[in-house]
mmCIF file of C-alpha atoms and ligand atoms in Angstrom:
data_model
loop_
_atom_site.group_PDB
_atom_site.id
_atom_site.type_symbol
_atom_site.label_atom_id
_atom_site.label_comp_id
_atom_site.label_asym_id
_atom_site.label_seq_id
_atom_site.Cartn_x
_atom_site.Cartn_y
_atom_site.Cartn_z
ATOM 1 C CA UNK A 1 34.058 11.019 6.411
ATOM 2 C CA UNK A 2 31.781 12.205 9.044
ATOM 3 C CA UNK A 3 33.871 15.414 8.716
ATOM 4 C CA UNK A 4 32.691 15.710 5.120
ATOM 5 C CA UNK A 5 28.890 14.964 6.110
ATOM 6 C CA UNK A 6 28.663 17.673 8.601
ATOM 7 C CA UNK A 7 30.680 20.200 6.409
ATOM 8 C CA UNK A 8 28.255 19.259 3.650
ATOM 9 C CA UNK A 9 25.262 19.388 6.285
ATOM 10 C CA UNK A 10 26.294 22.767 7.144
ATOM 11 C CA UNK A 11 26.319 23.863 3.655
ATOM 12 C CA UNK A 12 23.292 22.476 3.052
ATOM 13 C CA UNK A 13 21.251 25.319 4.822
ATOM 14 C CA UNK A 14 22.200 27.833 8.222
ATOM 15 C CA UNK A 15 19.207 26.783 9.624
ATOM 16 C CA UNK A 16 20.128 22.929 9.751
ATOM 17 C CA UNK A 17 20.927 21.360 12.108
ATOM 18 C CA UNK A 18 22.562 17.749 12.173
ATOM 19 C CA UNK A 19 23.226 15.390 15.287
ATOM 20 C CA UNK A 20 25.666 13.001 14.446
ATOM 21 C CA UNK A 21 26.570 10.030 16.573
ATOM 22 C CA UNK A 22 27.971 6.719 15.994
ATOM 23 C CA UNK A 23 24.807 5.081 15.763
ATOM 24 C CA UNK A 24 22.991 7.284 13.565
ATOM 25 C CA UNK A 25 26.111 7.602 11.129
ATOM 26 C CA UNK A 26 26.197 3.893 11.007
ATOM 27 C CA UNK A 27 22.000 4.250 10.081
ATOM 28 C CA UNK A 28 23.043 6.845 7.618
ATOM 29 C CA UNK A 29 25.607 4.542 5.525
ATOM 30 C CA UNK A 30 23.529 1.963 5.568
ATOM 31 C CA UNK A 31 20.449 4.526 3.886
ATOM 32 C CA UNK A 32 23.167 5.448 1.288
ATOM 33 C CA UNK A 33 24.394 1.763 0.581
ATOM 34 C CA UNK A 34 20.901 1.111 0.465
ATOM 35 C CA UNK A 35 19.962 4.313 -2.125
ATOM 36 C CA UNK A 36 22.950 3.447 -4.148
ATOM 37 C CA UNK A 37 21.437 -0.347 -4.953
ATOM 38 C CA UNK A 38 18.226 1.255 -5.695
ATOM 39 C CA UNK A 39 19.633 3.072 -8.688
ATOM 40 C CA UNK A 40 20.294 -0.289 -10.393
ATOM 41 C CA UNK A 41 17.329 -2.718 -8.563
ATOM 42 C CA UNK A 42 14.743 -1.782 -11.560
ATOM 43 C CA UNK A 43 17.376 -2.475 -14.327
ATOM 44 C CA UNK A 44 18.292 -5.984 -12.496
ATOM 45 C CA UNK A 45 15.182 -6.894 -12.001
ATOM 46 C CA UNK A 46 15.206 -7.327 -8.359
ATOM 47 C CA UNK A 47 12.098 -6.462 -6.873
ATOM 48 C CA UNK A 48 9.471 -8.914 -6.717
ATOM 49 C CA UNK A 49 5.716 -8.446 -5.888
ATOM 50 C CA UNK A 50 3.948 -10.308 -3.031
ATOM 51 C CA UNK A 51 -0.201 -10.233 -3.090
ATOM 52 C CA UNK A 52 -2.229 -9.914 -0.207
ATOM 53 C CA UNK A 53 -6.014 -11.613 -0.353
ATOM 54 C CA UNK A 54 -8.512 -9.363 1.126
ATOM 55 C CA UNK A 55 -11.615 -11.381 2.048
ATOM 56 C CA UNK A 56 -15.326 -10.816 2.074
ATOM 57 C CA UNK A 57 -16.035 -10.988 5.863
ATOM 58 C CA UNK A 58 -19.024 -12.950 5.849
ATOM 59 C CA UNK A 59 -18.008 -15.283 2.454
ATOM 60 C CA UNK A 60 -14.651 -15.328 3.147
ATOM 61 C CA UNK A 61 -14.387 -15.040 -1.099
ATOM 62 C CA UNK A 62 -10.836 -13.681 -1.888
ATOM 63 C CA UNK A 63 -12.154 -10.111 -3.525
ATOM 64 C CA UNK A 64 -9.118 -8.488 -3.834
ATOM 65 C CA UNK A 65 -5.395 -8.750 -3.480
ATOM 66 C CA UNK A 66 -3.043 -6.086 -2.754
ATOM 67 C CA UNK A 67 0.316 -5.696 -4.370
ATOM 68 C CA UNK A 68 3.395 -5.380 -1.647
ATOM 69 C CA UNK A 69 6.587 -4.606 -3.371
ATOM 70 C CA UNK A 70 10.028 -6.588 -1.609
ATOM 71 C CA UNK A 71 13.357 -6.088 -3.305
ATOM 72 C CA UNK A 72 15.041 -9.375 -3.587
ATOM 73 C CA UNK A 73 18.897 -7.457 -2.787
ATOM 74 C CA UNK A 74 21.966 -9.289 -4.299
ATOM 75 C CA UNK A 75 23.652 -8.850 -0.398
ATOM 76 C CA UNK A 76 20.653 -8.678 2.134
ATOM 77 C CA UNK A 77 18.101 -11.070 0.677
ATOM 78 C CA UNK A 78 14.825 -10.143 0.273
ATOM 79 C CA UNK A 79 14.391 -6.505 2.041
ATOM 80 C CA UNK A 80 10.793 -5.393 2.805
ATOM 81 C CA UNK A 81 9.168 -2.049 2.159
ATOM 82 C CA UNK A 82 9.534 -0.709 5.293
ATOM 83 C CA UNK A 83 13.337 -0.284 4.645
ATOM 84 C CA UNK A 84 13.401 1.036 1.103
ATOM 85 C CA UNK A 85 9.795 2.787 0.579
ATOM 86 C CA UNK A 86 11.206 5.591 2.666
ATOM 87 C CA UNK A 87 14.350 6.030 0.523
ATOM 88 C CA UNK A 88 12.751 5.598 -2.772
ATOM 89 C CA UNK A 89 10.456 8.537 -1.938
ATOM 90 C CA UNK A 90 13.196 10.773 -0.713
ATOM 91 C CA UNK A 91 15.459 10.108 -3.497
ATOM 92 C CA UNK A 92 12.727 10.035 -5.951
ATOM 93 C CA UNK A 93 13.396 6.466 -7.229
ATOM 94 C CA UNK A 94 9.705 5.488 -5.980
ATOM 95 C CA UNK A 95 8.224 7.485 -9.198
ATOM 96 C CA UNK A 96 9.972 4.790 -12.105
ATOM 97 C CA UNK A 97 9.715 2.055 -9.412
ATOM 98 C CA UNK A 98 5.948 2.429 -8.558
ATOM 99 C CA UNK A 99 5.360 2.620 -12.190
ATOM 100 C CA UNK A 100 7.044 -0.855 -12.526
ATOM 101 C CA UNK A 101 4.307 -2.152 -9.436
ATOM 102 C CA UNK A 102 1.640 -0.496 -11.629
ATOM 103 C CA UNK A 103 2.412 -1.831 -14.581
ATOM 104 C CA UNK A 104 3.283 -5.936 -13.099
ATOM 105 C CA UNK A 105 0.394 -6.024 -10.962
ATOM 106 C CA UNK A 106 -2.347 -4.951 -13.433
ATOM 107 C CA UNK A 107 -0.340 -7.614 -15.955
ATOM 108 C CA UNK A 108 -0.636 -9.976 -13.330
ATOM 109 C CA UNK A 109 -4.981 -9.064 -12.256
ATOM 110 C CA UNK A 110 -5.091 -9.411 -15.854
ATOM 111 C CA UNK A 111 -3.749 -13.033 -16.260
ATOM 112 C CA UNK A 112 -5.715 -13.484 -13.446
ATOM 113 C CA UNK A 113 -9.071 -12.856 -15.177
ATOM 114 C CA UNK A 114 -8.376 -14.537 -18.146
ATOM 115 C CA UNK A 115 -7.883 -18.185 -15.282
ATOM 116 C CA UNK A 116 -10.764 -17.485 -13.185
ATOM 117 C CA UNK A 117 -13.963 -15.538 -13.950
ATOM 118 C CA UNK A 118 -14.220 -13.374 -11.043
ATOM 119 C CA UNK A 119 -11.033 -13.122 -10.163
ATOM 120 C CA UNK A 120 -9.576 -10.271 -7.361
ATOM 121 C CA UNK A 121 -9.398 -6.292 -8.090
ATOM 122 C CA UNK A 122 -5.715 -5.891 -8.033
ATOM 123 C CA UNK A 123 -4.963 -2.709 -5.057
ATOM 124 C CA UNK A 124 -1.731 -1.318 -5.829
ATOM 125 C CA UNK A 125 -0.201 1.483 -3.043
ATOM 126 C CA UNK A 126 1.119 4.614 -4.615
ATOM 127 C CA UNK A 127 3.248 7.591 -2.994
ATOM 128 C CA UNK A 128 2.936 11.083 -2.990
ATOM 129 C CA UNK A 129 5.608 11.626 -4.884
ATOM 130 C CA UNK A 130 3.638 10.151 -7.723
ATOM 131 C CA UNK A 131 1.433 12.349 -7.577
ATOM 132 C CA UNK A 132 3.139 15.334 -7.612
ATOM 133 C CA UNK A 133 5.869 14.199 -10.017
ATOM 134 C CA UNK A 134 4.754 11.428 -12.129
ATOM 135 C CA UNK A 135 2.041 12.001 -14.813
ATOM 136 C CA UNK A 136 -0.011 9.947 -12.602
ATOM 137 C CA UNK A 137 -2.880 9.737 -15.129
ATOM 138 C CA UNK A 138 -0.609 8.842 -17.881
ATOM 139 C CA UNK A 139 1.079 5.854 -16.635
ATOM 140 C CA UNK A 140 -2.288 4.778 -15.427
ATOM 141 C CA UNK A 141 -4.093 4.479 -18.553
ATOM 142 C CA UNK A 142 -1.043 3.178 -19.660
ATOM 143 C CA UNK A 143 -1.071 0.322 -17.672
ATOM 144 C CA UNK A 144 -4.106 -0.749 -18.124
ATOM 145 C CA UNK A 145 -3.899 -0.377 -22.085
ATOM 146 C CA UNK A 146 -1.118 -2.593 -22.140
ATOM 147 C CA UNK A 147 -2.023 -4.961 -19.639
ATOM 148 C CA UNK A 148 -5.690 -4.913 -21.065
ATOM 149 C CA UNK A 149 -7.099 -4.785 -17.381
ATOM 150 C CA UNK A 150 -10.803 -3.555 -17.196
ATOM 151 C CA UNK A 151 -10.136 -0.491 -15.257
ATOM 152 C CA UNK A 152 -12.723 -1.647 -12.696
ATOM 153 C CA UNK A 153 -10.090 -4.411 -12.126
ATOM 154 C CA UNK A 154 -8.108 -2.222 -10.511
ATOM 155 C CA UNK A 155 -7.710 -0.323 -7.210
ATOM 156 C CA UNK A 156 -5.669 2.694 -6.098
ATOM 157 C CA UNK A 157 -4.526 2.917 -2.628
ATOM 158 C CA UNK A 158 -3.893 6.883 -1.294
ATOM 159 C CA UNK A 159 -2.739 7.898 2.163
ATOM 160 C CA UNK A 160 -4.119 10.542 3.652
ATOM 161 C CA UNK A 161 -0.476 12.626 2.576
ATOM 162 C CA UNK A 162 -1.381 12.311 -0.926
ATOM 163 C CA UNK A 163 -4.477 14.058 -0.001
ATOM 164 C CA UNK A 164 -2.822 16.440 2.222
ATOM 165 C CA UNK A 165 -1.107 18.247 -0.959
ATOM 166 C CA UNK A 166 -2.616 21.006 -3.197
ATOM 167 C CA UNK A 167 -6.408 20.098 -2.525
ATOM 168 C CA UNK A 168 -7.667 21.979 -5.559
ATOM 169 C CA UNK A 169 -5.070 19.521 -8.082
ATOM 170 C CA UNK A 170 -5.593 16.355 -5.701
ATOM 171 C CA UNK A 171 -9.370 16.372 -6.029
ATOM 172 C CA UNK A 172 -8.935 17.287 -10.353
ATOM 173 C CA UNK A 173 -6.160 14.127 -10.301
ATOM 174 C CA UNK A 174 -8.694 11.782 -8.264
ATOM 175 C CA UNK A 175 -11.360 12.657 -10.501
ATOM 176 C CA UNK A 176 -9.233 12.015 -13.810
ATOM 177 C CA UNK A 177 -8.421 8.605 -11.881
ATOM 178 C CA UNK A 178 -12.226 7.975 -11.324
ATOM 179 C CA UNK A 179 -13.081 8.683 -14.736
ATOM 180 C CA UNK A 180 -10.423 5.867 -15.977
ATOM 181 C CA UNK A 181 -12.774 3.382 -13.975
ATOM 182 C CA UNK A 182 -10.241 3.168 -11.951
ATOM 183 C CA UNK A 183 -10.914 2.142 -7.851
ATOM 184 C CA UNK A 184 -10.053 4.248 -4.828
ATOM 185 C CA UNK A 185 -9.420 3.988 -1.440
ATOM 186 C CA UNK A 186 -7.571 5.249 1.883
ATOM 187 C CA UNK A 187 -4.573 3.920 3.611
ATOM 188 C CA UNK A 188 -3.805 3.529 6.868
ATOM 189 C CA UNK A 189 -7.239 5.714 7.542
ATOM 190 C CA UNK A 190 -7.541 7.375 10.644
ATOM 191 C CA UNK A 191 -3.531 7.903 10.724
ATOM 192 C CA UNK A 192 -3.732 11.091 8.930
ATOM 193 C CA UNK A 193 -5.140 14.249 8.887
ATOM 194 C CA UNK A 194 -7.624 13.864 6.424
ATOM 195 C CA UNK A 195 -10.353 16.311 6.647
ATOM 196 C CA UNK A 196 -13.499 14.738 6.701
ATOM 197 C CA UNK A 197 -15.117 17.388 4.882
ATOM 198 C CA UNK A 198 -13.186 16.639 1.567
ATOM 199 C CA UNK A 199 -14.004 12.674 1.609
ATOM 200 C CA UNK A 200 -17.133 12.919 -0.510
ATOM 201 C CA UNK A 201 -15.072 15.184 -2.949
ATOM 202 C CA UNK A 202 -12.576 12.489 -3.236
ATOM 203 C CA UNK A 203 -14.474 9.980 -5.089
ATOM 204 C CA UNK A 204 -12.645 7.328 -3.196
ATOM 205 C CA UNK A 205 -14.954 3.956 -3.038
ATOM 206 C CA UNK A 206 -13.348 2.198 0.064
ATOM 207 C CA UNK A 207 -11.670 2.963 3.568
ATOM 208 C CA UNK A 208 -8.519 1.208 5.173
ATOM 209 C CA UNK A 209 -8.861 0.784 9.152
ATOM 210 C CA UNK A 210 -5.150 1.293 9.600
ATOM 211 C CA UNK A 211 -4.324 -2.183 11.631
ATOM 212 C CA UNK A 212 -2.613 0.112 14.429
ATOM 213 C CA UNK A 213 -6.555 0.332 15.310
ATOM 214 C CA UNK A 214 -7.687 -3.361 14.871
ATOM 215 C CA UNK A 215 -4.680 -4.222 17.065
ATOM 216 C CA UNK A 216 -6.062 -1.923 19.923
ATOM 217 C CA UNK A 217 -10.019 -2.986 19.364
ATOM 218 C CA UNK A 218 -10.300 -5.658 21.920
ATOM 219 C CA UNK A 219 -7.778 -4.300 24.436
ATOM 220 C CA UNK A 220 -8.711 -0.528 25.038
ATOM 221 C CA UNK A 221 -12.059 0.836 24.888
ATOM 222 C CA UNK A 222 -11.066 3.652 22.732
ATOM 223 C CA UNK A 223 -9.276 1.688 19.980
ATOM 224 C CA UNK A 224 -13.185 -0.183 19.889
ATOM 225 C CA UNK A 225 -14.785 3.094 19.478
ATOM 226 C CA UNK A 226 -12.372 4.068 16.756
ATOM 227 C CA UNK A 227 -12.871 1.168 14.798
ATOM 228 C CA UNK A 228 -17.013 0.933 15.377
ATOM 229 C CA UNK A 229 -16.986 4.801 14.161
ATOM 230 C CA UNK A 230 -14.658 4.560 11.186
ATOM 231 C CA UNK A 231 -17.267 1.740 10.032
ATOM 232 C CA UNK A 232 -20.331 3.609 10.645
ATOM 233 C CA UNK A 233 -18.676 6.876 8.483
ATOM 234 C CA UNK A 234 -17.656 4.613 5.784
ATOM 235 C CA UNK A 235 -21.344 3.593 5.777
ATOM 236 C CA UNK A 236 -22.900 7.062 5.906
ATOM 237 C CA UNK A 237 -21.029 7.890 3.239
ATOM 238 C CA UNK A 238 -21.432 5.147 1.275
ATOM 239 C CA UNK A 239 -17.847 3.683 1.391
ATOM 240 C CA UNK A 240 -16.515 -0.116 1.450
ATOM 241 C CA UNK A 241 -14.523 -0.557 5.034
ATOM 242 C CA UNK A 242 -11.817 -3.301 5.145
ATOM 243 C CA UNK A 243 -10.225 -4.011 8.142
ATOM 244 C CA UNK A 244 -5.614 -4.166 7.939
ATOM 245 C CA UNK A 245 -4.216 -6.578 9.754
ATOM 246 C CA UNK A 246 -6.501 -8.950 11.206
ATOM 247 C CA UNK A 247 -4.201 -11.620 13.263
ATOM 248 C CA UNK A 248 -6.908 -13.112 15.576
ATOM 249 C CA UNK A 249 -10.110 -14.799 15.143
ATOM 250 C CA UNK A 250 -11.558 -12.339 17.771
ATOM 251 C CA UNK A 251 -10.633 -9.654 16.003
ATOM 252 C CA UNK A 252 -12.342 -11.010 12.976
ATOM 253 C CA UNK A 253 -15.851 -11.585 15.081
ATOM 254 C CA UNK A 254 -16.025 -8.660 16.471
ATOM 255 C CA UNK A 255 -15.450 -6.648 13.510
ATOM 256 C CA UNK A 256 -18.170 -8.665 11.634
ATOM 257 C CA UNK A 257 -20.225 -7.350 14.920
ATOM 258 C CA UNK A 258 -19.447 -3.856 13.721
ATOM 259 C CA UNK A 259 -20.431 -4.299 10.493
ATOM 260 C CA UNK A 260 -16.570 -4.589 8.567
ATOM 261 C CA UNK A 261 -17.572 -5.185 5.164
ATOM 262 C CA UNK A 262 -13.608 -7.106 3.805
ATOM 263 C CA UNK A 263 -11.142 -8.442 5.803
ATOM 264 C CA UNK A 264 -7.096 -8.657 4.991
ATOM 265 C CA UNK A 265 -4.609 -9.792 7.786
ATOM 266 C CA UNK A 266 -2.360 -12.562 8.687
ATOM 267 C CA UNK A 267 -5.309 -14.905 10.251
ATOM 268 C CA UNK A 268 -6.783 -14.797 6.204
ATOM 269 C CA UNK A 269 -3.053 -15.120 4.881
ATOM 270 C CA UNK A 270 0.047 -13.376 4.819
ATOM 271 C CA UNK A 271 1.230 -11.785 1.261
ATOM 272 C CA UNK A 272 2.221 -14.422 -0.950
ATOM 273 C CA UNK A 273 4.049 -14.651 -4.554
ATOM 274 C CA UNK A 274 1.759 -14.834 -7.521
ATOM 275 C CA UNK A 275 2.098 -18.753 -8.115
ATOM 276 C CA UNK A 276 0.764 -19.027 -4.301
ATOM 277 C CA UNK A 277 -1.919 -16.847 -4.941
ATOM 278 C CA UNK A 278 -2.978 -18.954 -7.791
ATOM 279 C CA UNK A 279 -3.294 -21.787 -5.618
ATOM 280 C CA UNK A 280 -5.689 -20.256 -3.812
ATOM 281 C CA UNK A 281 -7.795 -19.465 -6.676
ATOM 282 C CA UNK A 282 -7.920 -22.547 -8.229
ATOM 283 C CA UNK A 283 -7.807 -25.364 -4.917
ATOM 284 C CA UNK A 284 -10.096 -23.160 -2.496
ATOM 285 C CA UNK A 285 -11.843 -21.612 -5.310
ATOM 286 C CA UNK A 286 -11.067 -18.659 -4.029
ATOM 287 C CA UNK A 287 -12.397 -19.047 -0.228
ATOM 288 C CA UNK A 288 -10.136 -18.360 2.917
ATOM 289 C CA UNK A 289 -12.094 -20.525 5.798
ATOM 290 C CA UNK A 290 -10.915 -19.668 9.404
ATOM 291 C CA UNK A 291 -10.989 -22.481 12.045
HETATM 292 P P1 C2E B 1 0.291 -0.893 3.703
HETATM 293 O O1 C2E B 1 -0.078 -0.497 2.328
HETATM 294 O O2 C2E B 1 -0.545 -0.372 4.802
HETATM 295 O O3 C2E B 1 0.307 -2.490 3.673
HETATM 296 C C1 C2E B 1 -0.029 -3.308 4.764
HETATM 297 C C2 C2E B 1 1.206 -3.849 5.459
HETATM 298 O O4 C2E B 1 0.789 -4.628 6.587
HETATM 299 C C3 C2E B 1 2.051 -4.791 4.618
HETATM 300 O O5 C2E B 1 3.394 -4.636 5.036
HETATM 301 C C4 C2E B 1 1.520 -6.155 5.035
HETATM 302 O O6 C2E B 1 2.430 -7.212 4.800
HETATM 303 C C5 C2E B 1 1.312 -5.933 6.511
HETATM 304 N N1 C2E B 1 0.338 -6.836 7.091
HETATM 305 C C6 C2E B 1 -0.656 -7.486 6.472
HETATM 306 N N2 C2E B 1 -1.386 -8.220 7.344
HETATM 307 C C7 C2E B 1 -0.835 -8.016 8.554
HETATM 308 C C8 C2E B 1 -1.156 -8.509 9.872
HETATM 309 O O7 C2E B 1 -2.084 -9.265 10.102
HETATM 310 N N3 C2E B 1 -0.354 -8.066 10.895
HETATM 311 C C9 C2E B 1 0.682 -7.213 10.682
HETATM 312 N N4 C2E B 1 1.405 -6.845 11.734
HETATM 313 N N5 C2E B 1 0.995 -6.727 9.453
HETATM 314 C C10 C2E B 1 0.247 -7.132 8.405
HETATM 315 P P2 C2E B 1 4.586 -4.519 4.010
HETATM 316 O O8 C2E B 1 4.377 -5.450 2.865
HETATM 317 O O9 C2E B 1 5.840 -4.634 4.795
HETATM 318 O O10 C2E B 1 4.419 -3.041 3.452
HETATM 319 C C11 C2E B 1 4.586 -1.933 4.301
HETATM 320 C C12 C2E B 1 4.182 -0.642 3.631
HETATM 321 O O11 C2E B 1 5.051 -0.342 2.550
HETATM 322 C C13 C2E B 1 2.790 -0.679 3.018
HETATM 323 O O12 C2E B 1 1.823 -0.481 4.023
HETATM 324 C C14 C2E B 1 2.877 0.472 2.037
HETATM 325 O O13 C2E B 1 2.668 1.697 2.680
HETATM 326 C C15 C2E B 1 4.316 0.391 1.594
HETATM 327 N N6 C2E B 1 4.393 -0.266 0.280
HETATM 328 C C16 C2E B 1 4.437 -1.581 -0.044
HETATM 329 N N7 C2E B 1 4.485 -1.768 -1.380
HETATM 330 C C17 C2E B 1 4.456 -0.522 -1.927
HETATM 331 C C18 C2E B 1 4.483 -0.017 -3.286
HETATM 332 O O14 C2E B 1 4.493 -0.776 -4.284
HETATM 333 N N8 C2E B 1 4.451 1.336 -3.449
HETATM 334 C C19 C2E B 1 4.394 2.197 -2.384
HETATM 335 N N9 C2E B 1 4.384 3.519 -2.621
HETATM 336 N N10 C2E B 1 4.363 1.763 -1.101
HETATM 337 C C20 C2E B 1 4.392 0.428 -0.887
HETATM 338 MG MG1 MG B 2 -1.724 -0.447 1.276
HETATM 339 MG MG1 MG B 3 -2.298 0.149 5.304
HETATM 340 MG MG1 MG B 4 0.991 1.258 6.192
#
């Protein structure tokens, strides 16, 4: 059938060009086994939701939690996002899917706040695709009408592609989203091509140091200046920095050094089902200690 593929690639457009070899066709069935099962995942209920604490830095008081989507596959076990986000987005299947996230974790913050009286803003990732496809505002409001979340409750994380697209109906969408109540921030910042010129516009309320960066910070000189600068701008501007992926407890001093206002990482905890999460809330009261 690799016949058919390039006949069909060749179809496709003159100007593409496809390199086939045994490897990457075996890649390429897998992406269309994978695709297929995504059709039918929603319907059989087989994604699940894992929630991240993000910690004050100083407190250690969990202040958030962000939702990470993992499809639970019938065949492969539980499959993380870095397989399947990609497909999703390509095929378009993220648009119902990341509605389904939106809609579970602001249920979820909710029940949350109704157990503990300051209980974590719920962050939930969204794709570009929602943006340009979905009625992003809609299914928004939405969510938190059914879920009765405050919309302060809840958090929005961009990346810096979202923000790449039509700037004129990205800044008009951002400020429906701020008008909700709703909380922003950017991904993976520093990754992108953001222009710095547009962040004020944005209305976004918080900055992501990708971890790529805090994984650098104590070994090269530059990945310190990165981080010490993306702090400082976050500042100026009057933005919330959290640090991704904080593994080591000398990554976590010397951000608190810089300034870091929230922390999220593997030293604090790894993402954890709901039920674990609760744990947390109630038997820590909501403190991650590091020793
Ligand atoms: P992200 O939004 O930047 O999420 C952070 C990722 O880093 C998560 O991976 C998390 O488990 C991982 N992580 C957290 N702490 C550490 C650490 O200390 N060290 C290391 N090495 N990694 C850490 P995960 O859950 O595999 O998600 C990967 C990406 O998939 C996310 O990156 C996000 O871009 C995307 N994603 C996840 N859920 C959704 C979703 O519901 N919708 C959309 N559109 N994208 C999602
Ligand atoms: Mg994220
Ligand atoms: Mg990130
Ligand atoms: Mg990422």
């Amino acid at each position: 059938h690799t016949h058919a593929a390039v006949d069909s690639a060749k179809e496709a457009g003159r100007n593409t060009y496809c390199f086939f070899s045994h490897e990457m066709n075996s890649g390429l069935t897998e992406q269309i086994r994978l695709t297929g099962g995504l059709v039918h995942a929603l319907r059989n209920q087989e994604f699940r939701i894992h929630y991240q604490p993000q910690s004050d830095i100083h407190s250690g008081k969990i202040i958030g939690a962000e939702a990470l989507l993992r499809w639970q596959h019938p065949v492969d076990g539980l499959i993380s996002p870095g397989k399947f986000i990609s497909l999703a987005e390509r095929s378009g299947h993220i648009v119902p899917i990341g509605e389904w996230v939106l809609n579970e974790a602001c249920r979820q913050a909710a029940s949350w706040l109704r157990d503990y009286p300051d209980a974590p803003v719920v962050a939930v990732n969204l794709s570009a695709l929602q943006f340009k496809r979905g009625k992003i505002l809609d299914v928004v409001a939405n969510a938190l009408t059914k879920s009765g979340l405050p919309p302060h409750q809840l958090e929005l994380e961009l990346t810096e592609s979202i923000l790449l697209q039509d700037v004129g109906a990205t800044i008009n969408i951002l400020h429906g989203l701020k008008n909700l109540g709703v909380k922003l921030s950017i991904d993976d910042f520093g990754t992108g091509y953001s222009s710095l010129s547009y962040l004020k516009q944005l209305a976004v309320d918080k900055l992501k140091i990708d971890q790529s960066f805090v994984r650098d910070m104590l070994t090269s000189a530059d990945g310190a200046a990165i981080v010490k600068t993306i702090i400082q701008l976050g500042h100026n501007l009057q933005l919330t920095v959290i640090a991704e992926g904080v593994e080591t407890k000398e990554q976590l001093a010397c951000l608190k050094k810089y300034g870091c206002d929230e922390v999220q990482g593997y030293l604090l905890s790894h993402p954890l089902p709901a039920d674990e999460l609760n744990r947390l809330l109630t038997e820590r009261s909501g403190t991650l200690t590091v020793d």
